[in-house]
CSV table of C-alpha atoms in Angstrom, one decimal:
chain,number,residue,atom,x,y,z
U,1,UNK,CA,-13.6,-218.7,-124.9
U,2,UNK,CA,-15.6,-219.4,-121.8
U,3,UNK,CA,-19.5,-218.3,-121.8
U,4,UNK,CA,-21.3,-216.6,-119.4
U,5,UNK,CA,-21.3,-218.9,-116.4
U,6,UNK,CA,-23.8,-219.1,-113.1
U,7,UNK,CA,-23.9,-220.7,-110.1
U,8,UNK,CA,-25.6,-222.3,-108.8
U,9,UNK,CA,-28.2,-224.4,-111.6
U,10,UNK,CA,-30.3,-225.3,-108.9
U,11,UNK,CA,-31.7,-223.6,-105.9
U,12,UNK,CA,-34.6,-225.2,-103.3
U,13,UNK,CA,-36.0,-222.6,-100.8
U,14,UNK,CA,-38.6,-222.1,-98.3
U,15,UNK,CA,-40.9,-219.2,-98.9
U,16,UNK,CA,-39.5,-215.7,-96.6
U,17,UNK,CA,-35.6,-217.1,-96.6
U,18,UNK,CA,-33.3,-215.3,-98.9
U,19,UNK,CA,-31.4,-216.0,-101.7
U,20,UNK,CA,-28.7,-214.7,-104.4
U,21,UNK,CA,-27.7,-216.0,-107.8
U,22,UNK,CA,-23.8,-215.1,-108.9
U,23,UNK,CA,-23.1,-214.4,-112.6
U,24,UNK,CA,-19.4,-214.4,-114.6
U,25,UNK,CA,-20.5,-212.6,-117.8
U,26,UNK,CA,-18.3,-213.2,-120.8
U,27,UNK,CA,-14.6,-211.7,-120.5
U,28,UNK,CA,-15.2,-208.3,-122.3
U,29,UNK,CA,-18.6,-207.9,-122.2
U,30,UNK,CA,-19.6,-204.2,-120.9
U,31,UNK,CA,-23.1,-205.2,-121.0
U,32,UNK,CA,-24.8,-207.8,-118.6
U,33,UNK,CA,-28.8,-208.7,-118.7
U,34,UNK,CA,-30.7,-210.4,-115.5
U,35,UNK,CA,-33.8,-211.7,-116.6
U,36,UNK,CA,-36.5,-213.6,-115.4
U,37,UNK,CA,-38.3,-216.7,-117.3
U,38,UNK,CA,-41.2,-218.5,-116.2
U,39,UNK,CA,-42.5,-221.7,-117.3
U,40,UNK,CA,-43.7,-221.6,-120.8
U,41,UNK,CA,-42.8,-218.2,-121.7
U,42,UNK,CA,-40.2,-216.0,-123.3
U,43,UNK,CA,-37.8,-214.7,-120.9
U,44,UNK,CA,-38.2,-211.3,-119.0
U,45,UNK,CA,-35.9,-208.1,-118.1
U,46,UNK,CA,-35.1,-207.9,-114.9
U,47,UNK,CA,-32.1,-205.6,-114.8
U,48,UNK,CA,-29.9,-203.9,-117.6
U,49,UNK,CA,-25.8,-203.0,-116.8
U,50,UNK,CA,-23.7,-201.0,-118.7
U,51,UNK,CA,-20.4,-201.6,-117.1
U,52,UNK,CA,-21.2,-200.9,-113.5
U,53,UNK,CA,-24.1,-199.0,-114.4
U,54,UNK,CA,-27.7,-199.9,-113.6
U,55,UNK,CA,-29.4,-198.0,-116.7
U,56,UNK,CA,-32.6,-200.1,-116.9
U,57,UNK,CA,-34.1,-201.7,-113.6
U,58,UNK,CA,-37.5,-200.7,-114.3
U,59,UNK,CA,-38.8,-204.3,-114.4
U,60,UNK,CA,-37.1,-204.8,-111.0
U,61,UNK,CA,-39.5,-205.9,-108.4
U,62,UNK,CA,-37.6,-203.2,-106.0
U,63,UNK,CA,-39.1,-204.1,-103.0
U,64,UNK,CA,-37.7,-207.6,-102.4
U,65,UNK,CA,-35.0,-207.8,-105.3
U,66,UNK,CA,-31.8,-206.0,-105.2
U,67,UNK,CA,-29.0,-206.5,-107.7
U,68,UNK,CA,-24.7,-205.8,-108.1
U,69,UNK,CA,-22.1,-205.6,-110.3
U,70,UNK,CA,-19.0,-204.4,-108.8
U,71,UNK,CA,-16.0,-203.3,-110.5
U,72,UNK,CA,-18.1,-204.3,-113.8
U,73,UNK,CA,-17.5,-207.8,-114.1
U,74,UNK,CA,-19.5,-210.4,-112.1
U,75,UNK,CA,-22.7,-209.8,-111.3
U,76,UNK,CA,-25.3,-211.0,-108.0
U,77,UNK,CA,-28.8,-211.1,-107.9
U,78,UNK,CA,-30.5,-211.4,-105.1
U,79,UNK,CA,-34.0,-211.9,-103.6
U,80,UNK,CA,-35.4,-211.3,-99.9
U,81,UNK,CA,-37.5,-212.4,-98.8
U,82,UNK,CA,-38.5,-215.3,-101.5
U,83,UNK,CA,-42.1,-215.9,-102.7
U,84,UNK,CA,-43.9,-218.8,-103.7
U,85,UNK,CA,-44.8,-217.0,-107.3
U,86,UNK,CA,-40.3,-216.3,-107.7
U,87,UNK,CA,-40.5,-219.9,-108.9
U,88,UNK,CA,-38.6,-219.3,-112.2
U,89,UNK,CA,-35.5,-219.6,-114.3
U,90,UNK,CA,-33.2,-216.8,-113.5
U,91,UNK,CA,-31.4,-216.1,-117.2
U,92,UNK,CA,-27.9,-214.0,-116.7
U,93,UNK,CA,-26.3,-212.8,-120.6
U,94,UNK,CA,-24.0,-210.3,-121.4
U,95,UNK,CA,-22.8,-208.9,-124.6
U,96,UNK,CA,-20.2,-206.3,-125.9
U,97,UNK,CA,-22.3,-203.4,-126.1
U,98,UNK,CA,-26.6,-203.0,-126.0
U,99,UNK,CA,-26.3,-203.3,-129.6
U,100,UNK,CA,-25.1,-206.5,-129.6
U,101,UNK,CA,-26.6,-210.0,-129.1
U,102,UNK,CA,-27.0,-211.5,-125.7
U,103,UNK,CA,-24.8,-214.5,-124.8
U,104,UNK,CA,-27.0,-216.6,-122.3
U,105,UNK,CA,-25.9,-218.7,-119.3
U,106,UNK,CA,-27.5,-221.8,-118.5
U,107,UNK,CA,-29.4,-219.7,-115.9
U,108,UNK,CA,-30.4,-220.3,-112.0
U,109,UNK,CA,-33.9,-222.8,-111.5
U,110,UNK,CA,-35.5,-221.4,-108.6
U,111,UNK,CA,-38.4,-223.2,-107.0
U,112,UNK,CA,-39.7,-221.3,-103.9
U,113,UNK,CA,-41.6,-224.1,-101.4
Q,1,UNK,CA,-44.3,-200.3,-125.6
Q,2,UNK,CA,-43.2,-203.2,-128.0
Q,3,UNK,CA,-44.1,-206.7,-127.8
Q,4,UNK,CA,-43.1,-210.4,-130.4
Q,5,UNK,CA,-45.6,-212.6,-131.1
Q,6,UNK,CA,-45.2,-216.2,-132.0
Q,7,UNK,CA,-46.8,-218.6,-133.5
Q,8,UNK,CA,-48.0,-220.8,-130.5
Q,9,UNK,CA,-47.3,-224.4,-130.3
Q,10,UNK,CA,-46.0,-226.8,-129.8
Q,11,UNK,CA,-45.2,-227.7,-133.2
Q,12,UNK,CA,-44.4,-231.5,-134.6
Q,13,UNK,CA,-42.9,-232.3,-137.6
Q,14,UNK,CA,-41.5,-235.6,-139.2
Q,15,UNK,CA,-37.6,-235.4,-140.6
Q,16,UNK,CA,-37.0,-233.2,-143.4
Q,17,UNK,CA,-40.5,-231.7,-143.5
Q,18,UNK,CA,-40.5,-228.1,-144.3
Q,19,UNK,CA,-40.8,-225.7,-141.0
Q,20,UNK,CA,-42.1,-222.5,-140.6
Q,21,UNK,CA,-42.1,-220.3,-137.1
Q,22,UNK,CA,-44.1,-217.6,-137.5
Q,23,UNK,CA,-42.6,-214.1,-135.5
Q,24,UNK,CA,-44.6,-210.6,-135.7
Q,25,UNK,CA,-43.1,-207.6,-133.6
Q,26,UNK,CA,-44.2,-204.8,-132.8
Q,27,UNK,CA,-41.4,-201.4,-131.8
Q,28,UNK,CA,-41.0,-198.0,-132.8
Q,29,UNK,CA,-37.8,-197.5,-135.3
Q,30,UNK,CA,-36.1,-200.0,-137.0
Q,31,UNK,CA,-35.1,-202.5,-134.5
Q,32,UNK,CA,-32.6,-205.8,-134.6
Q,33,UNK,CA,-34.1,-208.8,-134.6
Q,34,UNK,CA,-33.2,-212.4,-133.5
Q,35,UNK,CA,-33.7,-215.9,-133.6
Q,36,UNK,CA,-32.9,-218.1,-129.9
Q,37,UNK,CA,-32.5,-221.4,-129.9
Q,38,UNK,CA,-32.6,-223.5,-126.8
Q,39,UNK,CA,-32.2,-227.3,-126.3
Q,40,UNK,CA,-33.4,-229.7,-123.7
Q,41,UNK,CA,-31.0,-229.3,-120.9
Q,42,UNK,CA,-29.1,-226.7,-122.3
Q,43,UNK,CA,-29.2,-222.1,-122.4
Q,44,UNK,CA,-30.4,-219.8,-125.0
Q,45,UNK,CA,-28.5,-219.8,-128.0
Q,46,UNK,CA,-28.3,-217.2,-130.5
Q,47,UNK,CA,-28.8,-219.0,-134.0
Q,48,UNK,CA,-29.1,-216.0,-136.5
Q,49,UNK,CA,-29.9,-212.5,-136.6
Q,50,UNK,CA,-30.5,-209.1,-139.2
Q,51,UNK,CA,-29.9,-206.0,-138.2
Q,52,UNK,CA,-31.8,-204.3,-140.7
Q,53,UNK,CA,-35.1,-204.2,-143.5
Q,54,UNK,CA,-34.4,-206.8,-146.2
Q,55,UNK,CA,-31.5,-208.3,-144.2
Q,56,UNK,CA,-31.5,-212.4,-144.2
Q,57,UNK,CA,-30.4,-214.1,-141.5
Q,58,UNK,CA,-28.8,-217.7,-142.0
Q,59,UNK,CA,-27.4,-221.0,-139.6
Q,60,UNK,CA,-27.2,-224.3,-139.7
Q,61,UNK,CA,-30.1,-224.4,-142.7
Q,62,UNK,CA,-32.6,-222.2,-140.8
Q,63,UNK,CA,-33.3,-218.8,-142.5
Q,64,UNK,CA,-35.5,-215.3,-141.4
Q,65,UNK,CA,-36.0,-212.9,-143.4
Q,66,UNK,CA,-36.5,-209.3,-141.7
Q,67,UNK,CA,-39.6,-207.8,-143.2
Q,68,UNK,CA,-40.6,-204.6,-142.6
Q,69,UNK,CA,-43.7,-203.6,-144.5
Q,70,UNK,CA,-45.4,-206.7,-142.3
Q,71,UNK,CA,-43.4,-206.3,-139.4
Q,72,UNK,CA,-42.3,-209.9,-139.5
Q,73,UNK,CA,-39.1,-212.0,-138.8
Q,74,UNK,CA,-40.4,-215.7,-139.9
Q,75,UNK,CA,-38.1,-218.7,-139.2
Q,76,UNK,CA,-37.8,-221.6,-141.7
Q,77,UNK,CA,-35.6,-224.3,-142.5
Q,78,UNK,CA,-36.3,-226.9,-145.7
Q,79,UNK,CA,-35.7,-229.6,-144.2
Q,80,UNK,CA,-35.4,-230.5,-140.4
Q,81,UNK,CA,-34.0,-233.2,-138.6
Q,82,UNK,CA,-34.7,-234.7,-135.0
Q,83,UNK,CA,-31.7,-233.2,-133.8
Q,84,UNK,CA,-33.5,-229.8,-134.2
Q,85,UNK,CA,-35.9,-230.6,-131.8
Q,86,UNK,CA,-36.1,-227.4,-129.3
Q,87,UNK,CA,-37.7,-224.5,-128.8
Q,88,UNK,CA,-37.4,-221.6,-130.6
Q,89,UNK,CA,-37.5,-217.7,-129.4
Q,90,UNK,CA,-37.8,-214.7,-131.9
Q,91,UNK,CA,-36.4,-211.2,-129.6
Q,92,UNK,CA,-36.2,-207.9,-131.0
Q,93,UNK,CA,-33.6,-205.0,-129.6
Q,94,UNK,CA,-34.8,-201.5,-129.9
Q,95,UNK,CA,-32.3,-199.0,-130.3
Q,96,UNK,CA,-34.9,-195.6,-129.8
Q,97,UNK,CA,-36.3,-197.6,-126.7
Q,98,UNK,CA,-32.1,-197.1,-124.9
Q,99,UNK,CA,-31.6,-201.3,-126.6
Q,100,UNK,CA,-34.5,-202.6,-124.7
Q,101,UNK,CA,-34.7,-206.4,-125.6
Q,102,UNK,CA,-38.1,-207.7,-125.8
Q,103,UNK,CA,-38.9,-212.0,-126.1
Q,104,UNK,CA,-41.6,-213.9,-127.7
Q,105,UNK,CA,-43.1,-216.6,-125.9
Q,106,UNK,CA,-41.4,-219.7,-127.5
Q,107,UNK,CA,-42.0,-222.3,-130.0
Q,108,UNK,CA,-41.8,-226.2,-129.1
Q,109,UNK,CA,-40.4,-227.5,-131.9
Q,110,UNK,CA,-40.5,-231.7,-131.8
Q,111,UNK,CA,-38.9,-233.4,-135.0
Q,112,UNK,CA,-39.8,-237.0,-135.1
Q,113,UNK,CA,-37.9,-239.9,-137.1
């Protein structure tokens, strides 16, 4: 069975440009996590689907982060414009319901120049 | 709100020593609780969970017991080997918080030969 998968690993950016990660959550999986890990620390809660549904975004920096998931599959995150302090692993998991544990990608490294 | 403490390291240990990873937490209700494991080079990966008071969680030797009358989930293992070199992330999910998943920090766990 194939895990969740993003694209791309890597991602080098000048501060002010924009930029999206794309995430193929596990085939099934009704729930689908963003989160946000910096250097050192635990990863953080970015954005919480339940099928198509956005039912926690309350850690969402609104203002310069926006995030999809159409027809409740594959997810995008995206981020405009950049800032130096975005510079962070971008973690996408999903699982089969909230209850559940979180299957991890490998996760987007973002370093904002 | 709630919140996982971990013991702070990083932690290093010679092969087959005895290690312990202490996790507190903090959540209203009777939460799920996990151990992450992540590798150099490699995503989070779930290595055991409980799902309720008293519950033991077990995988690949490593153990946590979920205790609730000190609000701990501690991981141990008897005896580790260098492959088990990693860090280590202890994650609660809160059902009466709509599943909100919360992270500790991480444990650097270094086994040496």
């Amino acid at each position: 069975e194939a895990g969740v998968v993003q694209s791309p690993r890597y991602k080098i950016i000048e501060k002010k440009q924009p930029v999206a990660f794309w995430c193929n959550p596990i085939s099934g999986h009704n729930t689908l996590y963003w989160y946000r890990q910096n250097l050192g620390q635990g990863p953080e809660l970015l954005i919480r689907y339940e099928n198509e549904e956005a039912v926690d975004d309350s850690q969402l920096p609104k203002d310069r982060f926006s995030a999809e998931r159409l027809k409740g599959v594959d997810s995008t995150l995206k981020i405009q414009p950049a800032e130096l302090g975005d510079s962070a692993v971008y973690l996408c998991a999903s699982s089969s319901t909230s209850a559940k544990e979180a299957f991890f990608g490998q996760g987007t490294r973002l370093t904002v120049v | 709100g709630n919140s996982v403490t971990q013991m702070e390291g990083p932690v290093t240990l010679s092969e087959e020593a005895f290690l312990t990873i202490n996790c507190t937490y903090t959540a209203t209700g009777y939460p799920s609780l996990f151990w992450y494991v992540q590798y150099p080079g490699e995503g989070l990966q779930l290595l055991l969970k409980a799902t309720k008071a008293d519950d033991k969680g077990s995988n690949k030797g490593f153990e946590a017991t979920y205790r609730k009358e000190t609000t701990s989930f501690h991981l141990e293992k008897g005896s580790v080997q260098v492959s088990d070199s990693a860090v280590y992330f202890c994650a609660l999910i809160s059902y009466t918080n709509a599943g909100k998943s919360t992270f500790g920090d991480g444990t650097t766990l270094t086994v040496k030969p």
